[in-house]
Coordinates of C-alpha atoms in Angstrom, one line a residue:
X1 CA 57.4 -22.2 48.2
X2 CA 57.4 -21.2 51.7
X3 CA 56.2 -17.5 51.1
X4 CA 52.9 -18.8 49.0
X5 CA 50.6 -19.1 51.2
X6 CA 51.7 -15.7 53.1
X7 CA 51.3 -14.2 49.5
X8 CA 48.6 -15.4 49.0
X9 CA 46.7 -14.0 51.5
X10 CA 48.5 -10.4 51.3
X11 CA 48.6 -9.7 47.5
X12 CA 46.1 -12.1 45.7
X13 CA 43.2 -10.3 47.4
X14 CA 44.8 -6.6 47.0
X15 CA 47.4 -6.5 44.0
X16 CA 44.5 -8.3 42.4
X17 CA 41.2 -6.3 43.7
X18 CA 39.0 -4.5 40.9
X19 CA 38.5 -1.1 40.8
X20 CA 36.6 0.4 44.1
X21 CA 33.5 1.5 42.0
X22 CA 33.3 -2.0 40.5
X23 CA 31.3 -5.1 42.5
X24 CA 33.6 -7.9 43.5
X25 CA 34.0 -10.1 41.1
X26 CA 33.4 -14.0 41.7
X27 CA 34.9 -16.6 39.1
X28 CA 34.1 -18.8 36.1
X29 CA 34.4 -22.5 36.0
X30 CA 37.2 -23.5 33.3
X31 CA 36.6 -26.4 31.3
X32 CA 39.7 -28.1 31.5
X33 CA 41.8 -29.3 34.3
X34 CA 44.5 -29.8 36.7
X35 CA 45.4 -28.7 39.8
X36 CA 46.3 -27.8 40.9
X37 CA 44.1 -29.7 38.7
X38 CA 40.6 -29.0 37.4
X39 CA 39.3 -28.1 34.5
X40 CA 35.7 -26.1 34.4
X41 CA 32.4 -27.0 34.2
X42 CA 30.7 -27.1 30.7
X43 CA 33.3 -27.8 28.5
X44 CA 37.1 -28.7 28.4
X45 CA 39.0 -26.2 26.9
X46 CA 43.0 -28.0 27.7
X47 CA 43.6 -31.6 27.6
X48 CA 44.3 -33.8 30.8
X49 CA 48.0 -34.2 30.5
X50 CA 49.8 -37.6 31.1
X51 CA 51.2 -38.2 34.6
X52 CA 55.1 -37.3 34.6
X53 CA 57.3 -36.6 37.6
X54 CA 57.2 -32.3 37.9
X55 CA 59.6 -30.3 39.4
X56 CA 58.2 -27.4 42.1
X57 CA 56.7 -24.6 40.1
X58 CA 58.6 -20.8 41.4
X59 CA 57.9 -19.3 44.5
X60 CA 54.6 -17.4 43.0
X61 CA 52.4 -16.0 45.4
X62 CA 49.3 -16.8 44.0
X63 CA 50.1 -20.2 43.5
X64 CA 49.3 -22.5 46.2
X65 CA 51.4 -25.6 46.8
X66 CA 51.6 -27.9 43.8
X67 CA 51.7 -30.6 45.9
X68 CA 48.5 -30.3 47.5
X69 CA 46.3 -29.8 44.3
X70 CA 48.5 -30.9 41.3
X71 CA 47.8 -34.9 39.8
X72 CA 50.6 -34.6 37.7
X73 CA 53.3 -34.6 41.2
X74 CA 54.1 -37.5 42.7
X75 CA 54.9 -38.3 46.4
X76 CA 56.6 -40.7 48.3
X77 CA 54.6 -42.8 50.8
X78 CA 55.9 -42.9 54.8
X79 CA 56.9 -46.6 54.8
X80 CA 60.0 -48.5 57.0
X81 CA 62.7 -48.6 55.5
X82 CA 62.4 -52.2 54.5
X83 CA 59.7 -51.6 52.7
X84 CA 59.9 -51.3 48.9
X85 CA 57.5 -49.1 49.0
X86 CA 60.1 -46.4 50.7
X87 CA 61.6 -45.5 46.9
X88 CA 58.3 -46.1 44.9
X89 CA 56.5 -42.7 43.6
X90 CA 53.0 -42.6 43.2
X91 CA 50.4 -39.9 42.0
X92 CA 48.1 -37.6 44.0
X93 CA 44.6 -40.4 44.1
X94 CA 47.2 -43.0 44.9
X95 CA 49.0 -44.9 47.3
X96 CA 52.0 -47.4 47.3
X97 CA 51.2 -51.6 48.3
X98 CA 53.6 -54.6 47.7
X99 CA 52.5 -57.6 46.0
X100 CA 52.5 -61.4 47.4
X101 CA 56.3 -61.2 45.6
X102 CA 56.7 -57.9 47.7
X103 CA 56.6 -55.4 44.3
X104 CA 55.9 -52.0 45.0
X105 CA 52.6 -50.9 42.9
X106 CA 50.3 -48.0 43.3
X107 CA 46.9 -48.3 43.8
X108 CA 43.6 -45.9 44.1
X109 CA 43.6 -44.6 47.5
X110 CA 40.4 -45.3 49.6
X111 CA 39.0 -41.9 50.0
X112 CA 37.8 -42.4 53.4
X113 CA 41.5 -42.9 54.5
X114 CA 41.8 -39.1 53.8
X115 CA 42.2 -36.9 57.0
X116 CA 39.4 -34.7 57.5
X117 CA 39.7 -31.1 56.7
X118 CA 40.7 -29.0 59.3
X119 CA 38.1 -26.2 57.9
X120 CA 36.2 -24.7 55.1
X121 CA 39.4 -23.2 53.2
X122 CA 40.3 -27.1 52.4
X123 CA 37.5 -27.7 50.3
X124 CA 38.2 -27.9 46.6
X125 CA 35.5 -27.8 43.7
X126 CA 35.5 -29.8 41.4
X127 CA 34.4 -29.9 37.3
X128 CA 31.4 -32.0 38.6
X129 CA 30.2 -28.5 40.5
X130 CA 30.7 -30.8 43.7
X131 CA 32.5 -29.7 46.6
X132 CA 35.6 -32.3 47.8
X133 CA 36.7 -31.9 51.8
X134 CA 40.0 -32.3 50.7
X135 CA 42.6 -32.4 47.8
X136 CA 42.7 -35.7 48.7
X137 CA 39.4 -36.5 48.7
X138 CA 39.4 -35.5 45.4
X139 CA 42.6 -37.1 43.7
X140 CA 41.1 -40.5 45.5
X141 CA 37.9 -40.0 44.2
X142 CA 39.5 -39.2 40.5
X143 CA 41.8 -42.1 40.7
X144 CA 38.8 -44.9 41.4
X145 CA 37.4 -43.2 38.1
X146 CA 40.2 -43.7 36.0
X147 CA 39.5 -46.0 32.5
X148 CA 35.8 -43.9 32.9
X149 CA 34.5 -40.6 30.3
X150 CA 33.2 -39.3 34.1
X151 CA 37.1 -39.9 35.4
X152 CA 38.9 -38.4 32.2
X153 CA 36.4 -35.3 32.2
X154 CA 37.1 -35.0 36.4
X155 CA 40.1 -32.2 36.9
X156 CA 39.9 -30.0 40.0
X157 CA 38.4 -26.7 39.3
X158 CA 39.5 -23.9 41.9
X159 CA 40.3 -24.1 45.7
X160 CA 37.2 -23.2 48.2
X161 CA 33.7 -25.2 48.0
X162 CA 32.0 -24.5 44.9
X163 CA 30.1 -21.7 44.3
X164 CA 28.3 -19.7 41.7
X165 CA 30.4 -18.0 39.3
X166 CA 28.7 -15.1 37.4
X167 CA 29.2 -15.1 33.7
X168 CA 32.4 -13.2 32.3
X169 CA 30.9 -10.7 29.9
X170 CA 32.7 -9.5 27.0
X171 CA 33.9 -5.8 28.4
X172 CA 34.5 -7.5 32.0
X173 CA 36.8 -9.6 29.7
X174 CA 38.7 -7.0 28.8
X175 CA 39.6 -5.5 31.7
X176 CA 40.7 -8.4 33.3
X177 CA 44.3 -8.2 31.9
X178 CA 44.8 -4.3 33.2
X179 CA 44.7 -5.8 36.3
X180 CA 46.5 -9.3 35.7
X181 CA 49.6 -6.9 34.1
X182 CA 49.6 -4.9 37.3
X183 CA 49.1 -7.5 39.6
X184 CA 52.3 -10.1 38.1
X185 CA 54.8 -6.6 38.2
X186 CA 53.7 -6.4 41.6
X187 CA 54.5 -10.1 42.3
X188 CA 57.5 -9.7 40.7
X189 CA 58.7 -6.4 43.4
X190 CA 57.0 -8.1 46.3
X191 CA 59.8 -10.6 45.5
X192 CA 62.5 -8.5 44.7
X193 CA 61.9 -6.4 48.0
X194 CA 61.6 -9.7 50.5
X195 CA 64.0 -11.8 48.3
X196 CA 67.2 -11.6 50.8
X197 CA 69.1 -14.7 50.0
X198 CA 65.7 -16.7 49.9
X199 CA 66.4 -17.4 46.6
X200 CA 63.2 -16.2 45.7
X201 CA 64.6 -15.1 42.2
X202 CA 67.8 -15.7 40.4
X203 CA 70.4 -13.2 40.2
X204 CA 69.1 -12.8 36.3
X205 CA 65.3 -12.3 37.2
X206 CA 66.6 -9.8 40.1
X207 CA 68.8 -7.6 37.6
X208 CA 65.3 -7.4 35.2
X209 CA 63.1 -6.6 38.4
X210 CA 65.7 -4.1 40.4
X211 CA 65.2 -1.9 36.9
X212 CA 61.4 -2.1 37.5
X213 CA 61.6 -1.6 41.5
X214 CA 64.1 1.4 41.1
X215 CA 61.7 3.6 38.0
X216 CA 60.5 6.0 39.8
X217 CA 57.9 6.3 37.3
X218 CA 56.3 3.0 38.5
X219 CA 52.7 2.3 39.5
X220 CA 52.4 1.8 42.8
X221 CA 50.8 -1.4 44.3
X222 CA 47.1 -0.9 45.2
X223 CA 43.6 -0.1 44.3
X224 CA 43.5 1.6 40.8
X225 CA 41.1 2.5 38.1
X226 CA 40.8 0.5 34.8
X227 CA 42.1 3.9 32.8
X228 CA 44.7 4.7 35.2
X229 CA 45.6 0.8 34.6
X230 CA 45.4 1.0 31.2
X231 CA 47.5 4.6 30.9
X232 CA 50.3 3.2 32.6
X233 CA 50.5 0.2 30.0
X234 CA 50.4 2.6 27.4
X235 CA 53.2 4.9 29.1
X236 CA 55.2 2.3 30.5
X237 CA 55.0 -0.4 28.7
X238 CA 58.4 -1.9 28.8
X239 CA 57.7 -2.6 32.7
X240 CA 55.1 -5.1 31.8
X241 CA 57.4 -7.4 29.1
X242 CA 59.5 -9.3 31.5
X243 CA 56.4 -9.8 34.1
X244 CA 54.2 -11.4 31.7
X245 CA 57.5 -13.6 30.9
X246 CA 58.4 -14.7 34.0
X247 CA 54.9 -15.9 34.9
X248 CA 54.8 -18.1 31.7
X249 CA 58.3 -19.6 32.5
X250 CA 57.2 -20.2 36.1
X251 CA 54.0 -22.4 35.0
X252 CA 55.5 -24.2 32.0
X253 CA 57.5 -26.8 34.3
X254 CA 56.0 -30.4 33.5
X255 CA 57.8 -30.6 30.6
X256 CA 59.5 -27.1 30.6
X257 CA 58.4 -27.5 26.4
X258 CA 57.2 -24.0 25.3
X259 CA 53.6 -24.1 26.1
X260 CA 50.7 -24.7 28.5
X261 CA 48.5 -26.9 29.2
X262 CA 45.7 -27.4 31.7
X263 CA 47.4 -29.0 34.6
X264 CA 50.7 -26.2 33.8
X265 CA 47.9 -23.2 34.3
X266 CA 46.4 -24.5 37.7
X267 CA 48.5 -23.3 40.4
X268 CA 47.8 -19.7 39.1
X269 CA 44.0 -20.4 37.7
X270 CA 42.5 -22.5 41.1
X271 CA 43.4 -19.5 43.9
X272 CA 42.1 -17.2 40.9
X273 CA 38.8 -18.4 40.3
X274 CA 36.7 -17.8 43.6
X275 CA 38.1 -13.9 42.9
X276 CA 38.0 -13.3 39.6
X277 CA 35.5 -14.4 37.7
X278 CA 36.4 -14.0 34.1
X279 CA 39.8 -16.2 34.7
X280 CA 38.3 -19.1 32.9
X281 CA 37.3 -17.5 29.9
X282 CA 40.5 -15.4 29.7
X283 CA 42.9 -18.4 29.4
X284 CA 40.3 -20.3 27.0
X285 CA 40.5 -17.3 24.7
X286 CA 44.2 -17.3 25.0
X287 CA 44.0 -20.3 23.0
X288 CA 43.5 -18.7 19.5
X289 CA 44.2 -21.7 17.6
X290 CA 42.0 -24.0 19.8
X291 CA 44.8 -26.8 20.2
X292 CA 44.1 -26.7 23.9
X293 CA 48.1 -25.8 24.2
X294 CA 48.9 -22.0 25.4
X295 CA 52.4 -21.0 23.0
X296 CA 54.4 -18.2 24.8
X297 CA 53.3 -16.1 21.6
X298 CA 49.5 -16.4 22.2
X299 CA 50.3 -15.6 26.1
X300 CA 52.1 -12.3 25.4
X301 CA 49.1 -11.9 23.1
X302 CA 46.8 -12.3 25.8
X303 CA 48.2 -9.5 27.8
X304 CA 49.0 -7.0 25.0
X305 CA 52.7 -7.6 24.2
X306 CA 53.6 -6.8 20.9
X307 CA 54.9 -9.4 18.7
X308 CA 58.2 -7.9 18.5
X309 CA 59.1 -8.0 21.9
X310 CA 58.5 -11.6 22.9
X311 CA 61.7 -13.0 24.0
X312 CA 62.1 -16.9 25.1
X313 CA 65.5 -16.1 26.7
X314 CA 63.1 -13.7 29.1
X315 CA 61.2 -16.9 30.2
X316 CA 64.2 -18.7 31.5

């Protein structure tokens, strides 16, 4: 948790960045949400999933803190001690009250009680296509919606005020795993190099990426063509397996059940958005079946592992 942010702003921009003779590429509004939340604009492509007490997704650098974006975590309100309130959990949108028989409840948090943001990189966009000061502007805004088609089709679409996002063509669409691969395996060392007793990785996941940080026939991070990308799948394609693995394992957390949903994918699809711009489509595509639920087995799909080397026990 505390190296996202730093990550963030050293890897998502570079292990991440297109090819030099390619334009920058903005993003695509998904359809679904969480945040994270969110889901994009037109249509939903992943359900809203019900509210239920999550656990802190792994120290990901591209992930931004759960806490700040995600409906689905909860949060304890800064109450005395007497208070019953001190023990009572409530949702992002909502705040803890007592009763006239002094029972804890949660209720919609007014959104002007929100602090103001402190600057621009606060703002969230929403599915509306309207730009929120805060996250909790936002989850306050959702939660007086709530019982409403307008509140259930609300999810938090990507971090930053909302923008135009260029349509994701069909060969854009293609490359964009070449550099998703690259980017996780690099994630993955980043990790491994700064890990240090940080617990960053269990002793497992650091055994799987020493292997990958010690070939010396590994890409190095940084600015590389699509067919130098997609070569080094092709020639070392067992570096990419455990990667792809570990990133599903990170984001299926609320429940830990085998797949993903909406809410599950935004703490990797709301920093991704605003940069690449074909990161909506990609995971709705993922989705072969169309049961707005992401199986480990259409994820490896997504990112060219072969059926044969999928391994659950990689994802723990």
């Amino acid at each position: 948790m505390r190296v996202w942010i730093v990550f963030l702003l050293c890897l998502a921009g570079h292990a991440m960045a297109a090819p030099t003779e390619e334009e920058a590429i903005v993003e695509d509004p998904i359809v679904e949400e969480p945040v994270v939340e969110e889901e994009l604009v037109a249509e939903e492509t992943f359900e809203e999933e019900p509210v239920v007490e999550e656990p802190e997704v792994g120290a990901n650098p591209v992930q931004v803190e759960i806490g700040e974006f995600d409906e689905a975590i909860e949060v304890v309100e800064d109450v005395v001690a007497e208070n019953p309130c001190l023990n009572h959990h409530c949702k992002k949108g909502k705040v803890c009250e007592v009763d006239d028989s002094n029972t804890p409840m949660c209720v919609c948090q007014d959104p002007t009680t929100c602090p103001a943001a402190d600057g621009e990189f606060e703002h969230v966009c929403g599915t509306d296509n309207k730009t929120y000061d805060t996250s909790c502007h936002f989850f306050a805004t959702k939660c007086t919606l709530e019982g409403t088609k307008k509140g259930h089709k609300l999810h938090l679409d990507y971090i930053g005020p909302c923008k135009y996002i260029e349509p994701c063509m069909d060969s854009e669409l293609n490359e964009f795993p070449l550099r998703m691969r690259d980017w996780l395996k690099n994630v993955l060392v980043t990790l491994y190099e700064r890990d240090e007793e940080n617990n960053l990785l269990t002793e497992k996941q650091k055994l799987r990426v020493k292997k990958i940080y010690e070939n010396e026939k590994r890409l190095q991070a940084g600015e590389h063509s699509l067919d130098l990308l997609a070569h080094d799948f092709q020639k070392n394609y067992n570096m990419y397996i455990f990667p792809v693995h570990w990133q599903f394992g990170q984001l299926d957390q609320h429940p830990v059940d085998g797949y993903l949903t909406h809410t599950e994918l935004a703490p990797l699809r709301a920093p991704l958005i605003p940069m690449e711009h074909c990161t909506t489509r990609f995971f709705e595509e993922c989705d072969s079946d169309s049961d707005k639920y992401i199986a480990l087995e259409e994820w490896a799909a997504c990112f060219g592992i072969k059926e044969q080397d999928i391994d659950k026990d990689l994802v723990v």
